[in-house]
Coordinates of C-alpha atoms and ligand atoms in Angstrom, one line a residue:
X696 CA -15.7 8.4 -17.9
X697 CA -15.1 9.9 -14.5
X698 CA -11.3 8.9 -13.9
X699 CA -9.2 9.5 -10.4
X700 CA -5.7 9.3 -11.0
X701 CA -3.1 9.1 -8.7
X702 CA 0.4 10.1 -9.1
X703 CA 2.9 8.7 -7.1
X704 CA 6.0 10.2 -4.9
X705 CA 8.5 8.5 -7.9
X706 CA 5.9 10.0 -11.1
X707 CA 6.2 13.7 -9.7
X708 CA 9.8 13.2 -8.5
X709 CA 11.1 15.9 -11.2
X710 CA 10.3 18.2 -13.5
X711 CA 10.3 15.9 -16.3
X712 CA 8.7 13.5 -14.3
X713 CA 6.1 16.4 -13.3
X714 CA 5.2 17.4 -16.9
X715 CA 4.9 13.8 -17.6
X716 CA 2.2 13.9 -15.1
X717 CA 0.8 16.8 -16.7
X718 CA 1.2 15.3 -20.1
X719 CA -0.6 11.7 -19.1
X720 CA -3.9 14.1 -17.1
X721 CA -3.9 16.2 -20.3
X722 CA -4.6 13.1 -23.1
X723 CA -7.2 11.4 -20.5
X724 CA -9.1 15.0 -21.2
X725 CA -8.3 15.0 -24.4
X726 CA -10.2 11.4 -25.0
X727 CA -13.1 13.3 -23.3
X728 CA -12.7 12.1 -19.6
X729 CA -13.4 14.1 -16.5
X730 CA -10.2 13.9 -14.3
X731 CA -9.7 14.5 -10.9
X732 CA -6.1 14.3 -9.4
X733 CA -4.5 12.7 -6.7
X734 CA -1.0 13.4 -6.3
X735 CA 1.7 12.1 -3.6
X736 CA 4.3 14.4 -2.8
X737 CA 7.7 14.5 -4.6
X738 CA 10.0 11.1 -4.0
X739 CA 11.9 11.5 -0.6
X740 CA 10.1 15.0 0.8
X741 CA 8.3 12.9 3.2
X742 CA 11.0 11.1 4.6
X743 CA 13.0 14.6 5.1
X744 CA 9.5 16.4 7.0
X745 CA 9.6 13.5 9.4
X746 CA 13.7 13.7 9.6
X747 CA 13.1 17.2 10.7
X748 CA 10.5 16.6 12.9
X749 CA 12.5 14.3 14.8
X750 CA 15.4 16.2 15.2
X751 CA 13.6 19.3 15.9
X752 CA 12.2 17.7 18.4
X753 CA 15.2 16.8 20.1
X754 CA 15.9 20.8 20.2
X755 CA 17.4 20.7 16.8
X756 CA 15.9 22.8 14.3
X757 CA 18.3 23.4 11.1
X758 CA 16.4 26.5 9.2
X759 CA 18.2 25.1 6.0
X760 CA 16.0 22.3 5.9
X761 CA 13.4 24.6 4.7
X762 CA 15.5 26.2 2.0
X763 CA 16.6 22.8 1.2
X764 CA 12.5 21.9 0.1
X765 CA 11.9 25.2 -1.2
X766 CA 15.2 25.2 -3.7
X767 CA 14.1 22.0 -4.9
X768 CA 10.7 22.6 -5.8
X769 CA 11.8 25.5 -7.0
X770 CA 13.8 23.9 -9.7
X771 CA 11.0 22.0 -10.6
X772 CA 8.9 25.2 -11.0
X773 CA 11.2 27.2 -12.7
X774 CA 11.9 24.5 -15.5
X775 CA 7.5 23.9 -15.8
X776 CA 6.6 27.5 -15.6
X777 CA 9.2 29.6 -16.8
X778 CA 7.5 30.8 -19.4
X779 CA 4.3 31.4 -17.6
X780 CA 5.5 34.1 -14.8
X781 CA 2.3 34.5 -13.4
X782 CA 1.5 30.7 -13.2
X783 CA 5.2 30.6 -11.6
X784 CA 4.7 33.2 -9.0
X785 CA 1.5 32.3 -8.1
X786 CA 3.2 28.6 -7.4
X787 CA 6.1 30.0 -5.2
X788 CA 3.9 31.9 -3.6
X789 CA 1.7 28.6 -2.5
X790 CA 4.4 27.1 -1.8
X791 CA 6.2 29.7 0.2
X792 CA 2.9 29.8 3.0
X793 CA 3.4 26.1 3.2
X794 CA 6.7 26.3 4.1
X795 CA 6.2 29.4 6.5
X796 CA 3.7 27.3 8.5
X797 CA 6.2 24.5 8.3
X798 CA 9.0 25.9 9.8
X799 CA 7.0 27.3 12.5
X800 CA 5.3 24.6 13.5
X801 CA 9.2 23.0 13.2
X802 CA 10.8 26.2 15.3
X803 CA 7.8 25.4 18.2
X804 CA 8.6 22.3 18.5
X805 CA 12.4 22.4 18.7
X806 CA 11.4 24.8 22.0
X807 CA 8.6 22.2 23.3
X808 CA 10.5 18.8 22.5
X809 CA 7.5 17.2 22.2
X810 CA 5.8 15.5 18.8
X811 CA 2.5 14.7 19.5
X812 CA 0.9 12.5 16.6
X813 CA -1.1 14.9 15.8
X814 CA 2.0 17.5 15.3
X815 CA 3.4 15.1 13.3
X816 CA 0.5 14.7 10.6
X817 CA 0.7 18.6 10.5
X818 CA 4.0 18.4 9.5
X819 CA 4.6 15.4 7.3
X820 CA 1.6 16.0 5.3
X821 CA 3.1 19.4 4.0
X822 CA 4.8 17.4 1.3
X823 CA 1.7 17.0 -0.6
X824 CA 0.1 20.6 -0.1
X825 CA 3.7 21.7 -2.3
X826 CA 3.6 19.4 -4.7
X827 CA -0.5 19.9 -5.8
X828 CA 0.2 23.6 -6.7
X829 CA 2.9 22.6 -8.9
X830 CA 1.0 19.8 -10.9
X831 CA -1.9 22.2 -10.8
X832 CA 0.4 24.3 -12.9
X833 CA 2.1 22.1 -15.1
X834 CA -1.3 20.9 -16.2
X835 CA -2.8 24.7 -16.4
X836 CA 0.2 25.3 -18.8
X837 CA -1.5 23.4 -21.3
X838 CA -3.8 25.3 -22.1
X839 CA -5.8 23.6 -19.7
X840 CA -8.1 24.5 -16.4
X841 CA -6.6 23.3 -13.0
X842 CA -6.8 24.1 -9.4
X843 CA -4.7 22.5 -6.5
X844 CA -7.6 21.3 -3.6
X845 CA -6.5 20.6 0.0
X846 CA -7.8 17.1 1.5
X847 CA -8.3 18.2 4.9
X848 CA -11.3 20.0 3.8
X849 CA -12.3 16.9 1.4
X850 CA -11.9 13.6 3.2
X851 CA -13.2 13.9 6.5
X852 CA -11.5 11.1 9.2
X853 CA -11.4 10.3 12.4
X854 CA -8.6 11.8 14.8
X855 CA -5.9 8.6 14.8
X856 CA -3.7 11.0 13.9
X857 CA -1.1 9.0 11.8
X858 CA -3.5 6.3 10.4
X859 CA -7.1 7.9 10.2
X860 CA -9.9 6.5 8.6
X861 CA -12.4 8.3 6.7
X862 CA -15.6 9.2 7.4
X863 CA -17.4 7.6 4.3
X864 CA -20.6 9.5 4.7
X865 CA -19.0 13.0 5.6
X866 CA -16.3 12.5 3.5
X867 CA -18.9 11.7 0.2
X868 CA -20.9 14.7 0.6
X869 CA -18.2 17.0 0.7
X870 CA -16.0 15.9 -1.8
X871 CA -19.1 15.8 -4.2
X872 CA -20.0 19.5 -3.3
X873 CA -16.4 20.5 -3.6
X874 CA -15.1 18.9 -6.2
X875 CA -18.1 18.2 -9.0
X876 CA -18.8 22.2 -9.3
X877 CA -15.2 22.3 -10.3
X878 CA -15.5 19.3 -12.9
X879 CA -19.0 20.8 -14.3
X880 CA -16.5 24.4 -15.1
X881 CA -14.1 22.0 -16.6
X882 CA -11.4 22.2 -13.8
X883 CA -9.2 19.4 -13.4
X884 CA -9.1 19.4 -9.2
X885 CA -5.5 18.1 -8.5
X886 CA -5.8 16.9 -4.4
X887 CA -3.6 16.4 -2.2
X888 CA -2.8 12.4 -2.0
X889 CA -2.1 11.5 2.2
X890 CA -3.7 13.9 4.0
X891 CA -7.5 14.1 5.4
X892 CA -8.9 16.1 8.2
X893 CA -11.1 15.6 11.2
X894 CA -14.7 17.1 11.0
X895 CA -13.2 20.3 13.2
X896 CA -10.6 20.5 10.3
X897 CA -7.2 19.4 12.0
X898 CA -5.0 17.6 9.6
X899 CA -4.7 14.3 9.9
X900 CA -2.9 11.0 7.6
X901 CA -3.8 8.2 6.8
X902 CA -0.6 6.4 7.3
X903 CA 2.7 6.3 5.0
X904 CA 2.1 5.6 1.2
X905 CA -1.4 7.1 2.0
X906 CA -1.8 8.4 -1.3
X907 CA -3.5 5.4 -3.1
X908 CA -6.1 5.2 -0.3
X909 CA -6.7 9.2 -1.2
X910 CA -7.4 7.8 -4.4
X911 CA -9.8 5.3 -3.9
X912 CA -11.7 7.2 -1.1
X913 CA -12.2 9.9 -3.6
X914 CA -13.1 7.5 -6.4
X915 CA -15.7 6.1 -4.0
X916 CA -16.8 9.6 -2.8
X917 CA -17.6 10.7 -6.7
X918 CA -18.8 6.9 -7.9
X919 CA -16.0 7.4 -10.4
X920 CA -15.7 5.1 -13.1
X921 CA -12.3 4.1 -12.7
X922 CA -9.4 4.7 -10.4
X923 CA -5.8 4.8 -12.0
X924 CA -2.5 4.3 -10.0
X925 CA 0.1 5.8 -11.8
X926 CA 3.5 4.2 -10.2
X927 CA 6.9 3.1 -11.2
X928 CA 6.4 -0.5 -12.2
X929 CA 4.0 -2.4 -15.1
X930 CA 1.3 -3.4 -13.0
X931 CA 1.2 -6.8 -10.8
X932 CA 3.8 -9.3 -12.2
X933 CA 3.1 -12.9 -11.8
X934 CA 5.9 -13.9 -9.4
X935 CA 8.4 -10.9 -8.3
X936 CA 10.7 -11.0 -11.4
X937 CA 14.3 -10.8 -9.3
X938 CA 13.3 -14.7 -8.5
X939 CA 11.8 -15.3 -11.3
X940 CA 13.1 -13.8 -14.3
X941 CA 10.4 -14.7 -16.8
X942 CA 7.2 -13.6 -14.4
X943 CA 5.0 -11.3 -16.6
X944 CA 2.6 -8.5 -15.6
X945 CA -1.0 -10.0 -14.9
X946 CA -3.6 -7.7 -17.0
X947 CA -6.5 -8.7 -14.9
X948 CA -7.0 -9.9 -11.1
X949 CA -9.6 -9.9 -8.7
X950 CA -10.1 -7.8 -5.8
X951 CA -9.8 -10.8 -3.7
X952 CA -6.7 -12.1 -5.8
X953 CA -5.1 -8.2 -5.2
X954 CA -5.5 -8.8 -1.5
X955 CA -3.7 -12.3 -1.1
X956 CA -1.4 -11.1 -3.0
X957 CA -0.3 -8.1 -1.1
X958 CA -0.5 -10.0 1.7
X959 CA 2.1 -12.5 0.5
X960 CA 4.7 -9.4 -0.5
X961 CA 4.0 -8.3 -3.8
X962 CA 3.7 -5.0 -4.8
X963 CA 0.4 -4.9 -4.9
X964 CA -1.9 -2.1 -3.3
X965 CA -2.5 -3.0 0.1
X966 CA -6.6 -4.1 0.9
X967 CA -7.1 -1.3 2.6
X968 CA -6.5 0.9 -0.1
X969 CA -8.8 -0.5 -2.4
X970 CA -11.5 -1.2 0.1
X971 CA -13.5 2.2 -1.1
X972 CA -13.4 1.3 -4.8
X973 CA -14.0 -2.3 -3.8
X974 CA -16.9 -1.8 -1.7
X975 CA -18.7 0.3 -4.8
X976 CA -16.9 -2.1 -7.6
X977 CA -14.8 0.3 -9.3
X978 CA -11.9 -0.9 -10.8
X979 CA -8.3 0.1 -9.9
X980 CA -5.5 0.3 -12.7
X981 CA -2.4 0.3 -11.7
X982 CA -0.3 1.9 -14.6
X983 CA 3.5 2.7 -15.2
X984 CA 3.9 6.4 -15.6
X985 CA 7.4 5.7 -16.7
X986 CA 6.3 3.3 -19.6
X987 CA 2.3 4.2 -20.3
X988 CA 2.2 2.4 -23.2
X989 CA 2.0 -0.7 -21.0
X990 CA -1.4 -1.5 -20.4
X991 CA -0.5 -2.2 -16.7
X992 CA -3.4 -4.0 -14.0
X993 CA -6.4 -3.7 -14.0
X994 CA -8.0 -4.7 -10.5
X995 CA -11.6 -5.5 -10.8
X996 CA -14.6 -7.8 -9.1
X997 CA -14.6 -10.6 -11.8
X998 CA -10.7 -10.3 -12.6
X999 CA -11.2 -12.6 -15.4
X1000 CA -10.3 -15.7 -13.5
X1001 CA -7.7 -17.9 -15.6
X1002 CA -8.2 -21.5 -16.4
X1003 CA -4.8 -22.5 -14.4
X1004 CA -6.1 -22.1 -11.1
X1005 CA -3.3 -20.1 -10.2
X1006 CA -2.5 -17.4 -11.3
X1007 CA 0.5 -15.5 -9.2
X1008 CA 3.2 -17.0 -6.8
X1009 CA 4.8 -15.0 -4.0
X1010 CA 7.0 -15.5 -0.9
X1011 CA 7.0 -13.6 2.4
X1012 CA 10.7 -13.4 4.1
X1013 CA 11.8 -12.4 7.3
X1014 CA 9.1 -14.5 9.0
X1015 CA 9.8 -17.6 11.6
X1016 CA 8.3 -20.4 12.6
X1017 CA 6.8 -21.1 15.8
X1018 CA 6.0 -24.8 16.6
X1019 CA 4.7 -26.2 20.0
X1020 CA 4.8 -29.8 20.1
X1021 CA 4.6 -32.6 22.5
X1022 CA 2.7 -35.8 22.1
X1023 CA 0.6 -35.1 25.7
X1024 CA -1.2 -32.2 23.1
X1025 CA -3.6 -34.9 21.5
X1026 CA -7.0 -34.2 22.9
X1027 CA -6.1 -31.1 25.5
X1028 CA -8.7 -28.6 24.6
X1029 CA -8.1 -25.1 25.4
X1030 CA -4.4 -25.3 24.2
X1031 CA -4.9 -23.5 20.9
X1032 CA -6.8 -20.5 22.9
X1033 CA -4.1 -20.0 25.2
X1034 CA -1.9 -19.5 22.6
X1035 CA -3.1 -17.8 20.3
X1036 CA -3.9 -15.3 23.0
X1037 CA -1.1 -15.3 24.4
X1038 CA 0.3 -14.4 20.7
X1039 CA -2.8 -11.8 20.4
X1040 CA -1.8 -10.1 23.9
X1041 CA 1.8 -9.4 22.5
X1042 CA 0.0 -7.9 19.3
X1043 CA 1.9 -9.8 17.5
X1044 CA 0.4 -10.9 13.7
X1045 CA 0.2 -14.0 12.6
X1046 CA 0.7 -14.8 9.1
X1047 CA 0.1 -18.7 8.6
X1048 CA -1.2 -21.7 11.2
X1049 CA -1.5 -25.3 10.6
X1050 CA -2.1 -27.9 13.1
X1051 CA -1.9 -31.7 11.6
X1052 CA -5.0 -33.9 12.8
X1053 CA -2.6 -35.9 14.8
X1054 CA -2.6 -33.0 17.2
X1055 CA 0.9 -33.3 18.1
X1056 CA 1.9 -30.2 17.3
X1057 CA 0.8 -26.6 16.5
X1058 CA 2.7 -24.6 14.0
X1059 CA 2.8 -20.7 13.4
X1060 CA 3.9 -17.9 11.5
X1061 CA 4.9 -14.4 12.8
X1062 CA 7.4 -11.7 11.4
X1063 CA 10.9 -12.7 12.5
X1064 CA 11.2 -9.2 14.3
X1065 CA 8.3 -10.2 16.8
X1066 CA 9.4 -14.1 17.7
X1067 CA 11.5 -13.3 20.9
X1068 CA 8.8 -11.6 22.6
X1069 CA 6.0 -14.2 21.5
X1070 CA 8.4 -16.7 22.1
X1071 CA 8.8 -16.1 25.9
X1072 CA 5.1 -14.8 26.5
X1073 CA 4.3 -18.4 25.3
X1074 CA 6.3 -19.9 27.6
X1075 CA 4.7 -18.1 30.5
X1076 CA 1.3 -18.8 28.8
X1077 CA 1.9 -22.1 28.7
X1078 CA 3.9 -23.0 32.2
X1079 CA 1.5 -25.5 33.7
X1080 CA 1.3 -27.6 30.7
X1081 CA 4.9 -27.6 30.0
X1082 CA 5.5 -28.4 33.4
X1083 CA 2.8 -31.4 32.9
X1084 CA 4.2 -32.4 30.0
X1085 CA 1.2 -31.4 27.7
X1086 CA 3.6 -29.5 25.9
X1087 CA 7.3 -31.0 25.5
X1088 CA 8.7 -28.2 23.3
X1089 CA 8.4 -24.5 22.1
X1090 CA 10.6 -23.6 19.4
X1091 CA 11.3 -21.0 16.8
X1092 CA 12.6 -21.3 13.3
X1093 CA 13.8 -18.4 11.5
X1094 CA 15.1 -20.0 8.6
X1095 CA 11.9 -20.3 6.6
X1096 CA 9.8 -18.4 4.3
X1097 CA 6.4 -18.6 3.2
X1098 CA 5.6 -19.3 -0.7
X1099 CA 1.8 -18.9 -1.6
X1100 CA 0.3 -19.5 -5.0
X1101 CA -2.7 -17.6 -5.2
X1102 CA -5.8 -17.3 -7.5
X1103 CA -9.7 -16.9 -7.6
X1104 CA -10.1 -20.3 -9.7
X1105 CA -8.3 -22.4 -7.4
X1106 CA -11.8 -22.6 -5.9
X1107 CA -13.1 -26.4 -6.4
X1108 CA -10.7 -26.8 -9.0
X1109 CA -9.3 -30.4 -8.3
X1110 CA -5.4 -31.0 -8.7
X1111 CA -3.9 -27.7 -8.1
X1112 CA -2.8 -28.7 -4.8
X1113 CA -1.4 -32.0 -6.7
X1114 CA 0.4 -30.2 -9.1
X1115 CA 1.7 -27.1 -6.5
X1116 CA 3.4 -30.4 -4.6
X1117 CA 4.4 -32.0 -7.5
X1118 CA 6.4 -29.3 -9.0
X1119 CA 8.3 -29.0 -5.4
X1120 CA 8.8 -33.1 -4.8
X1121 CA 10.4 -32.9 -8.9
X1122 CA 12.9 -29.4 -7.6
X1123 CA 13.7 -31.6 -4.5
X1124 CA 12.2 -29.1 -2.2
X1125 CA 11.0 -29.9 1.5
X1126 CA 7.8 -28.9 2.6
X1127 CA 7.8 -28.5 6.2
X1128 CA 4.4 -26.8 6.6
X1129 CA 1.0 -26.4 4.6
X1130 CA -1.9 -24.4 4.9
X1131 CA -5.2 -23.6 2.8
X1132 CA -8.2 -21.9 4.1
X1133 CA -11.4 -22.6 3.1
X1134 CA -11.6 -19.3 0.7
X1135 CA -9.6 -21.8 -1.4
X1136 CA -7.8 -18.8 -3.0
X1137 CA -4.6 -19.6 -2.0
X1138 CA -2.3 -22.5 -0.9
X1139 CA 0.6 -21.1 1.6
X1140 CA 3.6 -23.2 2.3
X1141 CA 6.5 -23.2 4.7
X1142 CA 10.4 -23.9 3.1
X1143 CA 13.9 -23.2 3.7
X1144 CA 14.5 -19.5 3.1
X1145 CA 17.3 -20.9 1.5
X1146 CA 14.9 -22.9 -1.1
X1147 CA 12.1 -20.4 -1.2
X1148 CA 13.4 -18.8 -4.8
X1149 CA 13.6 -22.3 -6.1
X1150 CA 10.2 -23.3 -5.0
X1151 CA 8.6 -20.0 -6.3
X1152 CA 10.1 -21.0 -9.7
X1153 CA 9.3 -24.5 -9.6
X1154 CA 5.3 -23.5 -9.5
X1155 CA 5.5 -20.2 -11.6
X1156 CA 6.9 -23.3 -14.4
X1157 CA 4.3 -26.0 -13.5
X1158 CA 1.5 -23.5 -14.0
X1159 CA 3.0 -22.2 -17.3
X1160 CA 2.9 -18.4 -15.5
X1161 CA 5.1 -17.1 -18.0
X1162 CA 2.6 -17.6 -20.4
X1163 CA -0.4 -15.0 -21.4
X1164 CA -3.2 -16.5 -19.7
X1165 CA -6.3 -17.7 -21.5
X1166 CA -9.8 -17.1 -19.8
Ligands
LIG2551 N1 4.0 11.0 0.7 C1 3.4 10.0 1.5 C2 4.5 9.0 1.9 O1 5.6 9.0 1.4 C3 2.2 9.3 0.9 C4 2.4 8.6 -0.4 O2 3.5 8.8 -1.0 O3 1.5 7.8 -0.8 O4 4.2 8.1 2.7
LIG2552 MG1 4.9 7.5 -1.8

């Protein structure tokens, strides 16, 4: 098999953690895989690039910040390579240009005060170019071939600088002519995860916790077999386990299932991230590098659908409730388009809508740190009808959460809804809102924040979620 594996900022955190990395690339070879490498950079060196950015950008450029990255890769390198000096200086020395072009890109802007996006992609994405050369050396170690490859001259985007997107045709004929010539000498290519660059060759990102996209746009670029996310956690868990104690890790979901999911706050990979591997059917593992022996998710077209209907629960805080109400609403058309744009104009998301038949009222979703704003454009959206007593009321709830039970087979099974309602009426929870679309893939509710971890429980035990699921 063709395998793209991704490491995440938390996998090559450390040394050990590092040589773990190295360890988990080396046995996929061993089996008689072709590996290419994606790795993130180590845990919190993003974070501080930005930091710096910032401040150097309000004239405050601290040179230590530079020795401060460079010591603690260095530890990292001197405890993997020690006993291979030229591996080790040959590292440093990669790492030591980064850093050069860091700092002054750093020092000009602490004289210009002015971070473009596009500076800012320069500088952030240096996190990854230090951290490929080291993995590139802890695998070469073992006795191993591996080379550290630079995405900007791999995935080709456009110029959003902060949230490009690749260029799928561009990006697939250079990352085949770069990277299989490598994989034919028996190279393992380790890239760097984040970055891209524009078809003149300026650096770009494609937005924070890139890394996983890098993966799959390379897995689509080479028609790998598989991609495999190597992370911090067993896989996709059937509820998140600080609510619900017993959830387990799902083995198998659907692409679709992977998206509702992420959507509704698990730790999932977002759908744009596996969009590339989606869009050519390549599965997506997401595996523990912390605990490999856990066969982890496996994220596929069919995701072997389970005879429960559902097949994960999840809630989504922090959101509010926005209702407009008033009983002159009952056959006013044109009220739902003015507000939806007026919700649209503030580019504001929404996350959830219902509107009852009765057409008394209009209920909506948004993130709680957004409601003010939509809340007041609505009312100045909505003047004349308020003032003609269309529209009695606007209000806003911030008290809720959403809970959505989610799963392919929901789809014309009968009773799910049934038994979802059940559970809550028998754990005396209120439903104050309910919507399904059409997909039928999952049934999103609106409860008391307060009751949301109760309701999450109450279906996870209806459905028998704790249990292995049988096909
Ligand atoms: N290092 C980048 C970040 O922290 C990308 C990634 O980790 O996926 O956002
Ligand atoms: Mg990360």
């Amino acid at each position: 098999m063709l395998i793209v594996m991704k490491f995440g900022g938390t996998s090559v955190g450390t040394a050990e953690r590092i040589a773990q990395a190295a360890e988990l690339t080396a046995r996929s070879a061993a089996e008689g895989h072709r590996v290419v490498v994606v790795t993130s950079a180590l845990s919190g060196v993003t974070n501080q690039l930005i930091a710096a950015a910032e401040s150097a950008a309000h004239g405050d450029w601290r040179p230590e910040v530079r020795g401060q990255i460079f010591e603690r890769h260095r530890a990292v390198v001197d405890a993997l390579l020690g006993g291979h000096p030229e591996t080790q200086r040959a590292v440093l020395d990669a790492i030591n240009q980064r850093l050069d072009r860091f700092e002054k890109l750093c020092f000009g802007l602490s004289l210009v005060h002015e971070l473009t996006p596009r500076l800012l992609d320069a500088i952030s994405g240096t996190g990854e170019m230090l951290a490929a050369p080291v993995l590139a050396g802890a695998i070469a170690v073992r006795e191993l071939k591996s080379e550290a490859i630079e995405a900007t001259g791999l995935i080709v985007t456009n110029d959003r600088f902060g949230s490009a997107e690749p260029l799928p045709v561009e990006t697939r004929e250079l990352a085949r002519s770069r990277l299989f010539p490598l994989i034919e000498l028996g190279v393992i290519p380790v890239v760097t995860g984040f970055i891209g660059g524009t078809i003149d060759g300026v650096l770009t990102t494609l937005g924070r916790g890139g890394s996983d996209y890098s993966a799959s746009i390379i897995g689509a670029a080479l028609d790998a077999d598989e991609v495999w996310i190597w992370t911090d956690v067993d896989g996709v868990m059937t509820a998140n386990p600080t609510e619900v104690p017993e959830a387990r890790t799902l083995r198998d979901i659907s692409y679709s299932e992977a998206s509702e999911m992420a959507y509704y706050g698990a730790k999932v990979l977002h759908h744009k991230t596996i969009l590339p591997a989606f869009r050519q059917r390549i599965p997506v593992r997401i595996l523990n590098s912390f605990d490999p022996a856990q066969q982890g998710t496996r994220i596929s077209v069919e995701g072997r659908p389970s005879s429960r209907g559902v097949k994960a629960v999840t809630s989504i805080r922090n959101v509010s409730l926005i209702t407009i109400s008033g009983r002159g609403m009952q056959g006013i058309p044109g009220l739902a388009a003015k507000t939806f744009a007026a919700v649209a104009q503030e580019r504001a998301n929404i996350l959830m809508i219902s509107q009852a038949s009765s057409e008394n009222n209009i209920c909506f979703v948004v993130n709680t740190s957004e409601v003010t704003r939509v809340v007041r454009a609505l009312r100045s959206a909505l003047e004349l009808d308020l003032m003609l007593g269309h529209v009695e009321d606007i209000t806003a709830d911030d008290s809720i959460a959403v809970v959505a039970a989610v799963g392919d087979r929901m789809k014309g099974t009968p009773g799910i809804a049934g038994k979802v309602f059940g559970a809550l009426g028998e754990a005396n929870v209120n439903v104050i809102a309910i919507s399904q679309g059409s997909s039928e893939l999952n049934i999103s509710l609106i409860v008391a924040a307060s009751e949301a971890a109760c309701a999450v429980r109450a279906i996870h035990q209806a459905f028998e979620l704790e249990k292995p699921a049988q096909p």
